[in-house]
Coordinates of C-alpha atoms and ligand atoms in Angstrom, one line a residue:
M1 CA -114.7 -85.9 -0.3
G2 CA -114.6 -83.9 -3.5
F3 CA -114.8 -80.2 -3.5
L4 CA -118.5 -79.7 -4.1
G5 CA -119.5 -76.5 -2.4
S6 CA -116.1 -75.3 -1.6
P7 CA -116.1 -71.5 -1.3
S8 CA -115.1 -69.7 -4.4
V9 CA -112.6 -66.9 -4.6
A10 CA -115.4 -64.6 -5.9
S11 CA -117.7 -65.0 -2.9
S12 CA -114.9 -64.2 -0.5
Y13 CA -114.2 -61.0 -2.4
Y14 CA -117.9 -60.0 -2.5
S15 CA -118.2 -60.5 1.3
S16 CA -115.4 -58.0 1.9
S17 CA -117.3 -54.9 3.2
R18 CA -114.3 -52.7 2.5
V19 CA -114.9 -53.0 -1.2
F20 CA -118.3 -51.3 -0.9
L21 CA -116.6 -48.2 0.7
Y22 CA -114.9 -47.5 -2.6
P23 CA -117.3 -47.7 -5.6
A24 CA -114.5 -47.4 -8.1
A25 CA -112.6 -50.2 -6.5
F26 CA -115.8 -52.3 -6.4
V27 CA -116.3 -51.8 -10.2
F28 CA -112.6 -52.6 -10.8
W29 CA -112.8 -55.9 -8.9
V30 CA -116.1 -56.9 -10.5
L31 CA -114.5 -56.4 -13.9
V32 CA -111.4 -58.4 -12.9
L33 CA -113.5 -61.2 -11.5
M34 CA -115.7 -61.3 -14.6
N35 CA -112.7 -61.4 -16.8
G36 CA -111.2 -64.2 -14.6
A37 CA -114.4 -66.2 -14.8
A38 CA -114.4 -65.9 -18.6
V39 CA -110.9 -67.4 -19.0
C40 CA -110.7 -69.6 -15.9
N41 CA -113.4 -71.7 -14.5
G42 CA -111.3 -74.6 -13.6
G43 CA -111.3 -76.7 -10.5
K44 CA -109.1 -76.6 -7.5
T45 CA -105.3 -76.3 -7.4
S46 CA -104.5 -77.6 -3.9
T47 CA -103.2 -75.2 -1.4
F48 CA -100.9 -77.9 -0.1
V49 CA -97.4 -77.1 -1.2
R50 CA -95.0 -79.9 -0.9
K51 CA -91.4 -78.8 -0.1
V52 CA -89.4 -79.3 -3.3
E53 CA -86.5 -81.7 -2.6
K54 CA -84.4 -83.7 -4.8
S55 CA -85.6 -87.3 -5.0
V56 CA -82.8 -89.7 -4.3
D57 CA -82.6 -93.4 -5.0
M58 CA -82.1 -95.6 -2.0
P59 CA -78.5 -96.9 -1.8
L60 CA -77.8 -100.4 -3.0
D61 CA -77.2 -101.6 0.6
S62 CA -80.6 -100.5 1.8
D63 CA -82.6 -103.0 3.7
V64 CA -85.4 -103.0 1.1
F65 CA -83.0 -104.3 -1.5
R66 CA -81.6 -107.1 0.7
V67 CA -80.9 -110.4 -1.1
P68 CA -82.7 -113.2 0.6
P69 CA -80.3 -115.5 2.5
G70 CA -79.1 -118.8 1.2
Y71 CA -77.4 -120.1 -1.9
N72 CA -79.5 -119.3 -5.0
A73 CA -82.5 -118.2 -3.0
P74 CA -85.4 -117.1 -5.2
Q75 CA -85.6 -113.3 -5.2
Q76 CA -87.7 -110.6 -6.9
V77 CA -90.9 -112.8 -6.5
H78 CA -93.9 -111.2 -8.2
I79 CA -97.3 -112.3 -9.4
T80 CA -99.9 -111.0 -11.9
Q81 CA -103.2 -112.3 -13.2
G82 CA -102.6 -115.2 -15.6
D83 CA -105.8 -115.5 -17.6
H84 CA -108.8 -113.4 -18.5
V85 CA -111.1 -114.0 -15.5
G86 CA -108.8 -114.4 -12.5
K87 CA -108.5 -118.2 -12.2
A88 CA -104.8 -118.2 -13.1
V89 CA -101.8 -116.5 -11.6
I90 CA -98.3 -116.0 -13.2
V91 CA -95.6 -116.5 -10.6
S92 CA -92.2 -115.0 -11.5
W93 CA -88.9 -115.0 -9.7
V94 CA -85.1 -114.8 -10.2
T95 CA -82.4 -117.2 -9.2
Q96 CA -79.0 -115.5 -9.4
D97 CA -76.4 -118.3 -9.1
E98 CA -77.9 -121.1 -11.2
P99 CA -81.2 -122.0 -12.8
G100 CA -82.5 -124.1 -9.9
S101 CA -86.1 -125.4 -10.1
D102 CA -88.8 -124.1 -12.4
V103 CA -91.5 -125.7 -10.2
V104 CA -94.0 -123.8 -8.1
L105 CA -95.6 -125.8 -5.3
Y106 CA -99.0 -124.5 -4.3
W107 CA -102.1 -125.4 -2.2
S108 CA -105.3 -123.8 -1.1
E109 CA -105.7 -122.8 2.5
N110 CA -108.5 -125.4 3.1
C111 CA -106.7 -128.3 1.4
N112 CA -103.3 -129.6 2.2
E113 CA -102.9 -131.5 -1.1
K114 CA -100.0 -129.8 -2.7
K115 CA -99.9 -129.3 -6.5
E116 CA -97.0 -128.6 -8.8
A117 CA -96.8 -126.3 -11.8
K118 CA -93.7 -126.2 -13.9
G119 CA -92.6 -123.0 -15.7
K120 CA -89.6 -121.9 -17.7
H121 CA -86.6 -119.7 -17.2
R122 CA -84.2 -117.7 -19.3
T123 CA -81.6 -115.1 -19.0
Y124 CA -80.9 -111.9 -21.0
K125 CA -78.0 -109.7 -21.7
F126 CA -78.1 -106.0 -21.8
Y127 CA -74.9 -104.3 -22.9
N128 CA -72.4 -105.5 -20.2
Y129 CA -75.1 -106.8 -17.8
M130 CA -76.1 -110.5 -17.6
S131 CA -79.4 -111.2 -15.8
G132 CA -80.0 -114.0 -13.3
N133 CA -82.3 -116.8 -14.3
I134 CA -85.8 -115.3 -14.6
H135 CA -88.5 -117.9 -14.0
H136 CA -92.2 -117.6 -15.0
C137 CA -94.8 -120.2 -14.1
T138 CA -98.6 -120.0 -14.5
L139 CA -100.8 -121.6 -12.0
R140 CA -104.1 -122.5 -13.6
N141 CA -107.6 -123.7 -12.7
L142 CA -107.5 -122.0 -9.3
K143 CA -110.7 -121.6 -7.3
F144 CA -112.2 -118.2 -7.0
D145 CA -112.0 -116.3 -3.8
T146 CA -109.5 -118.7 -2.2
K147 CA -106.3 -118.2 -0.3
Y148 CA -103.4 -120.1 -1.8
Y149 CA -99.9 -120.6 -0.4
Y150 CA -97.1 -121.1 -2.9
E151 CA -93.4 -122.0 -2.6
V152 CA -90.5 -121.4 -4.9
G153 CA -86.9 -122.6 -4.6
I154 CA -85.4 -125.9 -3.4
G155 CA -83.6 -127.3 -0.4
Q156 CA -82.5 -124.8 2.1
T157 CA -83.8 -121.9 0.2
V158 CA -87.5 -122.6 -0.3
R159 CA -89.5 -119.4 0.1
R160 CA -93.2 -119.4 0.9
F161 CA -95.8 -116.7 0.0
W162 CA -99.5 -116.5 -0.5
F163 CA -102.2 -114.8 -2.5
V164 CA -106.0 -114.6 -2.6
T165 CA -107.8 -115.2 -5.9
P166 CA -110.6 -112.8 -6.8
P167 CA -114.2 -113.6 -6.4
E168 CA -116.0 -115.0 -9.5
V169 CA -116.7 -112.2 -12.0
G170 CA -120.1 -110.7 -11.4
P171 CA -121.9 -107.3 -11.5
D172 CA -122.1 -106.5 -7.8
V173 CA -118.9 -108.0 -6.5
P174 CA -117.1 -105.6 -4.3
Y175 CA -113.4 -105.3 -5.0
T176 CA -110.6 -102.8 -4.0
F177 CA -107.9 -101.8 -6.4
G178 CA -104.8 -99.8 -5.6
L179 CA -103.4 -97.3 -8.1
I180 CA -99.6 -96.7 -8.2
G181 CA -97.6 -95.2 -11.0
D182 CA -94.0 -94.0 -11.8
L183 CA -92.8 -95.6 -8.6
G184 CA -89.0 -95.9 -9.0
Q185 CA -86.9 -96.8 -6.0
T186 CA -86.3 -93.6 -4.0
F187 CA -87.0 -93.0 -0.3
D188 CA -90.3 -91.5 -1.5
S189 CA -91.1 -94.7 -3.5
N190 CA -90.6 -96.6 -0.3
R191 CA -92.9 -94.2 1.6
T192 CA -95.6 -94.5 -1.1
L193 CA -95.5 -98.3 -1.1
T194 CA -95.6 -98.3 2.7
H195 CA -98.7 -96.0 2.6
Y196 CA -100.4 -98.3 0.2
E197 CA -99.7 -101.3 2.4
H198 CA -101.0 -99.6 5.5
N199 CA -104.0 -97.9 3.8
P200 CA -107.1 -99.0 5.8
H201 CA -109.0 -99.5 2.5
K202 CA -106.8 -102.6 1.9
G203 CA -106.2 -102.8 -1.8
Q204 CA -106.5 -106.3 -3.2
T205 CA -104.7 -105.8 -6.5
V206 CA -102.5 -103.0 -7.8
L207 CA -103.2 -101.4 -11.2
F208 CA -99.8 -100.1 -12.0
V209 CA -99.7 -97.4 -14.7
G210 CA -96.1 -97.8 -15.9
D211 CA -92.5 -96.7 -15.2
L212 CA -91.2 -99.3 -12.7
S213 CA -87.6 -99.1 -11.9
Y214 CA -86.1 -96.1 -13.7
A215 CA -82.9 -98.2 -14.3
D216 CA -82.5 -96.3 -17.5
N217 CA -81.5 -93.2 -15.6
Y218 CA -78.2 -94.9 -14.8
P219 CA -75.2 -95.2 -17.1
N220 CA -75.8 -97.9 -19.7
H221 CA -79.3 -98.4 -18.2
D222 CA -77.7 -100.3 -15.4
N223 CA -80.0 -103.3 -15.1
V224 CA -78.8 -104.0 -11.5
R225 CA -81.5 -101.4 -10.7
W226 CA -84.1 -103.6 -12.3
D227 CA -83.0 -106.3 -9.8
T228 CA -83.1 -103.9 -6.8
W229 CA -86.6 -102.7 -7.8
G230 CA -87.7 -106.3 -8.0
R231 CA -86.5 -107.0 -4.5
F232 CA -88.0 -103.7 -3.2
A233 CA -91.5 -104.3 -4.7
E234 CA -91.6 -108.0 -3.6
R235 CA -93.1 -107.3 -0.2
S236 CA -96.3 -106.3 -2.0
V237 CA -96.3 -107.9 -5.4
A238 CA -95.4 -111.4 -4.1
Y239 CA -98.7 -111.4 -2.2
Q240 CA -101.1 -109.6 -4.6
P241 CA -101.1 -109.2 -8.3
W242 CA -99.9 -106.0 -9.9
I243 CA -101.4 -105.4 -13.3
W244 CA -98.7 -104.0 -15.5
T245 CA -98.8 -101.1 -18.0
A246 CA -95.7 -100.3 -20.0
G247 CA -94.2 -96.8 -19.5
N248 CA -91.5 -94.9 -21.3
H249 CA -88.9 -96.1 -18.8
E250 CA -89.7 -99.6 -19.9
I251 CA -88.6 -99.0 -23.5
D252 CA -84.8 -99.2 -22.8
F253 CA -84.0 -98.4 -26.4
A254 CA -80.3 -97.6 -26.4
P255 CA -78.7 -97.9 -29.8
E256 CA -75.6 -96.0 -28.6
I257 CA -74.7 -99.2 -26.6
G258 CA -76.1 -101.6 -29.2
E259 CA -79.4 -102.2 -27.4
T260 CA -82.0 -101.9 -30.1
T261 CA -84.8 -104.2 -28.9
P262 CA -87.4 -102.0 -27.2
F263 CA -88.8 -103.2 -23.9
K264 CA -86.2 -106.0 -23.5
P265 CA -85.7 -106.0 -19.7
F266 CA -89.4 -105.3 -19.0
T267 CA -90.7 -108.2 -21.2
R268 CA -88.1 -110.6 -19.9
R269 CA -89.0 -109.8 -16.3
Y270 CA -92.7 -109.0 -16.3
H271 CA -95.2 -111.1 -18.1
T272 CA -98.8 -110.2 -18.9
P273 CA -101.7 -112.5 -19.9
Y274 CA -102.2 -110.8 -23.2
K275 CA -103.0 -113.9 -25.3
A276 CA -106.0 -114.5 -23.1
S277 CA -107.7 -111.4 -24.5
G278 CA -106.7 -112.0 -28.1
S279 CA -103.9 -109.5 -28.1
T280 CA -100.7 -110.1 -30.1
A281 CA -98.3 -108.2 -27.8
P282 CA -97.8 -108.0 -24.1
F283 CA -98.3 -104.2 -24.0
W284 CA -102.0 -104.0 -24.6
Y285 CA -104.5 -106.5 -23.2
S286 CA -107.6 -106.9 -21.0
I287 CA -108.6 -108.7 -17.9
K288 CA -111.8 -109.2 -15.9
R289 CA -111.5 -109.0 -12.2
A290 CA -114.5 -109.2 -9.9
S291 CA -116.9 -106.5 -11.3
A292 CA -114.3 -104.7 -13.3
Y293 CA -113.2 -104.9 -16.9
I294 CA -109.7 -103.5 -17.2
I295 CA -108.2 -102.6 -20.5
V296 CA -104.4 -101.8 -20.6
L297 CA -103.1 -99.8 -23.5
S298 CA -99.6 -99.0 -24.6
S299 CA -98.7 -95.3 -25.1
Y300 CA -95.4 -96.5 -26.7
S301 CA -96.7 -99.0 -29.3
A302 CA -98.3 -98.0 -32.6
Y303 CA -102.0 -97.0 -32.2
G304 CA -102.8 -95.4 -35.6
K305 CA -105.5 -96.8 -37.8
Y306 CA -104.9 -100.4 -39.0
T307 CA -102.2 -101.0 -36.4
P308 CA -102.5 -104.1 -34.2
Q309 CA -103.3 -102.2 -31.1
Y310 CA -106.0 -100.1 -32.9
Q311 CA -107.6 -103.3 -34.4
W312 CA -107.5 -105.1 -31.1
L313 CA -109.2 -102.2 -29.2
E314 CA -111.8 -101.8 -31.9
E315 CA -112.8 -105.4 -31.5
E316 CA -112.3 -105.4 -27.7
L317 CA -114.6 -102.6 -26.6
P318 CA -117.8 -104.2 -28.0
K319 CA -117.0 -107.3 -26.0
V320 CA -117.4 -105.6 -22.7
N321 CA -120.7 -106.7 -21.1
R322 CA -121.6 -104.2 -18.5
S323 CA -124.2 -106.6 -17.1
E324 CA -121.3 -108.9 -16.1
T325 CA -118.6 -106.3 -15.4
P326 CA -120.2 -102.9 -14.9
W327 CA -116.9 -101.0 -14.2
L328 CA -114.9 -100.3 -17.3
I329 CA -111.4 -99.1 -16.4
V330 CA -108.6 -98.2 -18.8
L331 CA -104.9 -97.9 -17.9
M332 CA -102.3 -96.2 -20.0
H333 CA -99.0 -94.4 -19.2
S334 CA -99.2 -91.0 -21.0
P335 CA -102.3 -89.1 -19.9
W336 CA -104.8 -87.6 -22.3
Y337 CA -105.9 -84.8 -19.9
N338 CA -103.6 -83.1 -17.5
S339 CA -102.7 -79.5 -17.0
N340 CA -99.1 -79.8 -16.0
N341 CA -96.4 -78.3 -18.3
Y342 CA -94.4 -81.5 -17.8
H343 CA -95.1 -83.8 -20.7
Y344 CA -98.0 -81.5 -21.7
M345 CA -100.1 -83.0 -24.5
E346 CA -97.8 -86.0 -25.1
G347 CA -100.8 -88.2 -24.9
D348 CA -102.9 -86.2 -27.3
T349 CA -102.2 -88.2 -30.5
M350 CA -103.6 -91.3 -28.8
R351 CA -106.5 -89.3 -27.5
V352 CA -107.4 -88.3 -31.0
M353 CA -107.5 -91.9 -32.1
F354 CA -109.4 -93.5 -29.2
E355 CA -111.4 -90.9 -27.4
P356 CA -114.6 -91.2 -29.4
W357 CA -114.7 -94.9 -28.5
F358 CA -114.2 -94.2 -24.8
V359 CA -117.3 -91.9 -24.9
Q360 CA -119.3 -94.3 -27.0
Y361 CA -118.6 -97.2 -24.7
K362 CA -118.9 -95.1 -21.6
V363 CA -115.5 -95.8 -19.9
D364 CA -115.8 -95.1 -16.2
V365 CA -112.3 -94.0 -15.5
V366 CA -108.9 -93.7 -17.1
F367 CA -105.8 -94.0 -15.0
A368 CA -102.5 -92.7 -16.3
G369 CA -99.1 -91.9 -15.0
H370 CA -96.0 -90.2 -16.6
V371 CA -96.6 -86.8 -15.1
H372 CA -95.1 -86.8 -11.6
A373 CA -98.0 -85.1 -9.9
Y374 CA -101.6 -85.8 -9.0
E375 CA -104.6 -84.6 -11.0
R376 CA -108.3 -85.5 -11.5
S377 CA -110.4 -84.3 -14.3
E378 CA -114.0 -83.5 -14.8
R379 CA -116.0 -85.7 -17.1
V380 CA -115.1 -84.1 -20.4
S381 CA -114.7 -85.0 -24.0
N382 CA -113.2 -83.3 -27.0
I383 CA -114.5 -85.3 -29.9
V384 CA -116.5 -83.0 -32.1
Y385 CA -113.5 -81.1 -33.5
N386 CA -112.8 -81.8 -37.1
I387 CA -110.0 -79.5 -38.0
V388 CA -112.2 -76.8 -39.6
N389 CA -115.1 -76.4 -37.2
G390 CA -113.1 -74.6 -34.5
L391 CA -114.8 -76.7 -31.8
C392 CA -111.5 -77.7 -30.2
A393 CA -112.2 -77.1 -26.5
P394 CA -113.2 -80.0 -24.2
I395 CA -116.8 -79.9 -23.1
R396 CA -118.6 -81.5 -20.1
D397 CA -119.8 -84.9 -21.1
Q398 CA -121.5 -87.4 -18.8
S399 CA -120.6 -90.3 -21.1
A400 CA -116.9 -89.5 -20.8
P401 CA -114.5 -91.0 -18.3
V402 CA -112.9 -89.2 -15.4
Y403 CA -109.1 -89.0 -16.2
I404 CA -106.9 -89.5 -13.2
N405 CA -103.2 -88.9 -13.3
I406 CA -101.5 -91.0 -10.7
G407 CA -97.8 -90.8 -11.8
D408 CA -96.8 -89.6 -8.4
G409 CA -95.2 -92.7 -6.9
G410 CA -92.1 -90.8 -6.1
N411 CA -89.3 -91.7 -8.5
I412 CA -85.8 -90.2 -9.0
E413 CA -86.9 -87.5 -11.4
G414 CA -88.8 -85.6 -8.8
L415 CA -92.1 -83.7 -8.7
A416 CA -93.7 -82.0 -11.7
N417 CA -94.8 -78.8 -10.0
N418 CA -95.0 -76.4 -13.0
M419 CA -98.7 -76.3 -13.9
T420 CA -100.4 -74.4 -16.6
E421 CA -102.2 -71.2 -15.5
P422 CA -105.0 -70.6 -15.3
Q423 CA -106.2 -74.0 -14.3
P424 CA -108.3 -75.2 -17.3
K425 CA -112.0 -76.1 -16.9
Y426 CA -111.4 -79.8 -17.5
S427 CA -109.2 -80.0 -14.4
A428 CA -111.1 -80.7 -11.2
Y429 CA -108.2 -81.1 -8.7
R430 CA -104.4 -81.0 -9.0
E431 CA -101.5 -81.1 -6.7
A432 CA -97.8 -81.7 -7.0
S433 CA -97.3 -84.3 -4.3
F434 CA -96.4 -88.0 -4.1
G435 CA -98.9 -90.6 -3.3
H436 CA -101.2 -93.5 -4.4
A437 CA -104.9 -94.0 -4.9
I438 CA -107.6 -96.5 -4.1
F439 CA -110.6 -97.4 -6.3
D440 CA -113.0 -99.2 -4.0
I441 CA -115.9 -100.8 -5.9
K442 CA -119.0 -101.3 -3.7
N443 CA -121.6 -102.6 -6.3
R444 CA -122.6 -102.0 -9.9
T445 CA -123.5 -98.3 -9.2
H446 CA -121.0 -97.0 -6.7
A447 CA -117.3 -96.9 -6.2
H448 CA -115.4 -94.9 -3.6
Y449 CA -112.2 -93.3 -4.8
S450 CA -109.5 -91.7 -2.7
W451 CA -106.0 -90.3 -3.2
H452 CA -103.5 -90.5 -0.4
R453 CA -100.4 -88.2 -0.1
N454 CA -97.4 -90.2 1.1
Q455 CA -96.6 -87.7 3.9
D456 CA -100.0 -87.8 5.6
G457 CA -101.4 -90.4 8.0
Y458 CA -102.3 -93.7 6.4
A459 CA -106.1 -93.0 6.6
V460 CA -106.0 -89.4 5.3
E461 CA -107.9 -88.9 2.0
A462 CA -106.4 -85.8 0.4
D463 CA -108.9 -86.1 -2.5
S464 CA -111.9 -88.3 -2.7
L465 CA -115.0 -88.9 -4.7
W466 CA -118.0 -91.2 -5.1
F467 CA -117.9 -92.6 -8.7
Y468 CA -121.3 -93.4 -10.2
N469 CA -121.1 -96.1 -12.8
R470 CA -121.6 -94.7 -16.4
F471 CA -123.8 -97.7 -17.5
W472 CA -126.0 -98.3 -14.4
H473 CA -126.1 -94.9 -12.8
P474 CA -124.9 -92.2 -15.2
I475 CA -125.6 -89.1 -13.3
A476 CA -123.1 -86.3 -12.5
D477 CA -120.4 -87.3 -10.0
S478 CA -117.1 -85.5 -10.7
S479 CA -117.4 -81.8 -10.2
S480 CA -115.3 -79.1 -8.7
V481 CA -118.1 -76.5 -8.7
Ligands
FE2_501 FE1 -93.2 -91.8 -17.8

């Protein structure tokens, strides 16, 4: 659970009888504590201290990177939502030796009649790397809440997978989202994914908050590491959709080697259903899924006034009907609120542009990544500041979202364990560990949230909280005091 009622430092000091034996010492400690309370009334910094070790990518011959057997066998299979409401799925895969077939064969569990959908494929070049044939095919007009099997490949190398479509969109439809960010392909990345797969809460869809492969940490952004990441993640993403957010490690802007098209590998490999929500670029878009309305934003695309992303979001937020989708969730890569010195305030320029809308439209929760640690905020806003009024500190605001930083997938760059001191008031809980989270929607008013360290047992909830919906049940939920 959260940390409601956890004993404060002050009360433990007051209970020490020895203090009362020395009046001067007593006055001294009261003054120290009063001073401390004035500057620091933050939440909890976890006492769990993870051993700091270098994060190392798994070697190329690791079992999780294994190429499926057979000539030209489809690999790196992944799916994502393919429309606005969950009746379509984009299936993507790579054939390395030759194009092969663009067809996906699919059928529902209760019906043996097989259908075919035909997609397209293409390759791309990045410096001295040439990709395999990257296929994308959208399956449309699927039935809600139905298990489908699908096959890709031909001849001896057909591979079969399955997925379950979400229930029809509605206000009280339970649904369980997983949250993963900044995953990479280290031994810890593998541990995090395994923990997600074995979590008893059983996530049905992953909301991925950006930074996939970290291929750009290699010389010339070695895109072989995009391929290995695709094979590593397949064991989850071939069976349930991952909703993609673009992070800074997706930019792959490398003019020093002649690569000047931002997001080239990411956009060639990972498609999003952006057109279905009226977006003009794959980096910002929305989907409905069960009782949730999910808005994905791009920290690395223009968001100033009059820009395409700004205009889109301005028109998008009024469209959210909380009677249909009570839970309004926003994904972005660079967090607006965190208290880690790593990437501190990088998200602030976007916060300045969009935060008043998030409060106006009562966003329930914002998930971000980028900072390689875990943190959960109070419900705060900082929207009254106008340069001259001096009101520049965040304040408690029950119309504001909770901000959760889940950039702790476990990538090669390691943990961000240098936090600002004292812990600011807006920060409810923070810890430098790797892990993932679960957002488990029960109905229109309640969702259970839990964060799971990747070195605990699968069922252990290192941080958890009942979320109360901001539209239907807007009473206080997030609190560290
Ligand atoms: Fe990042």
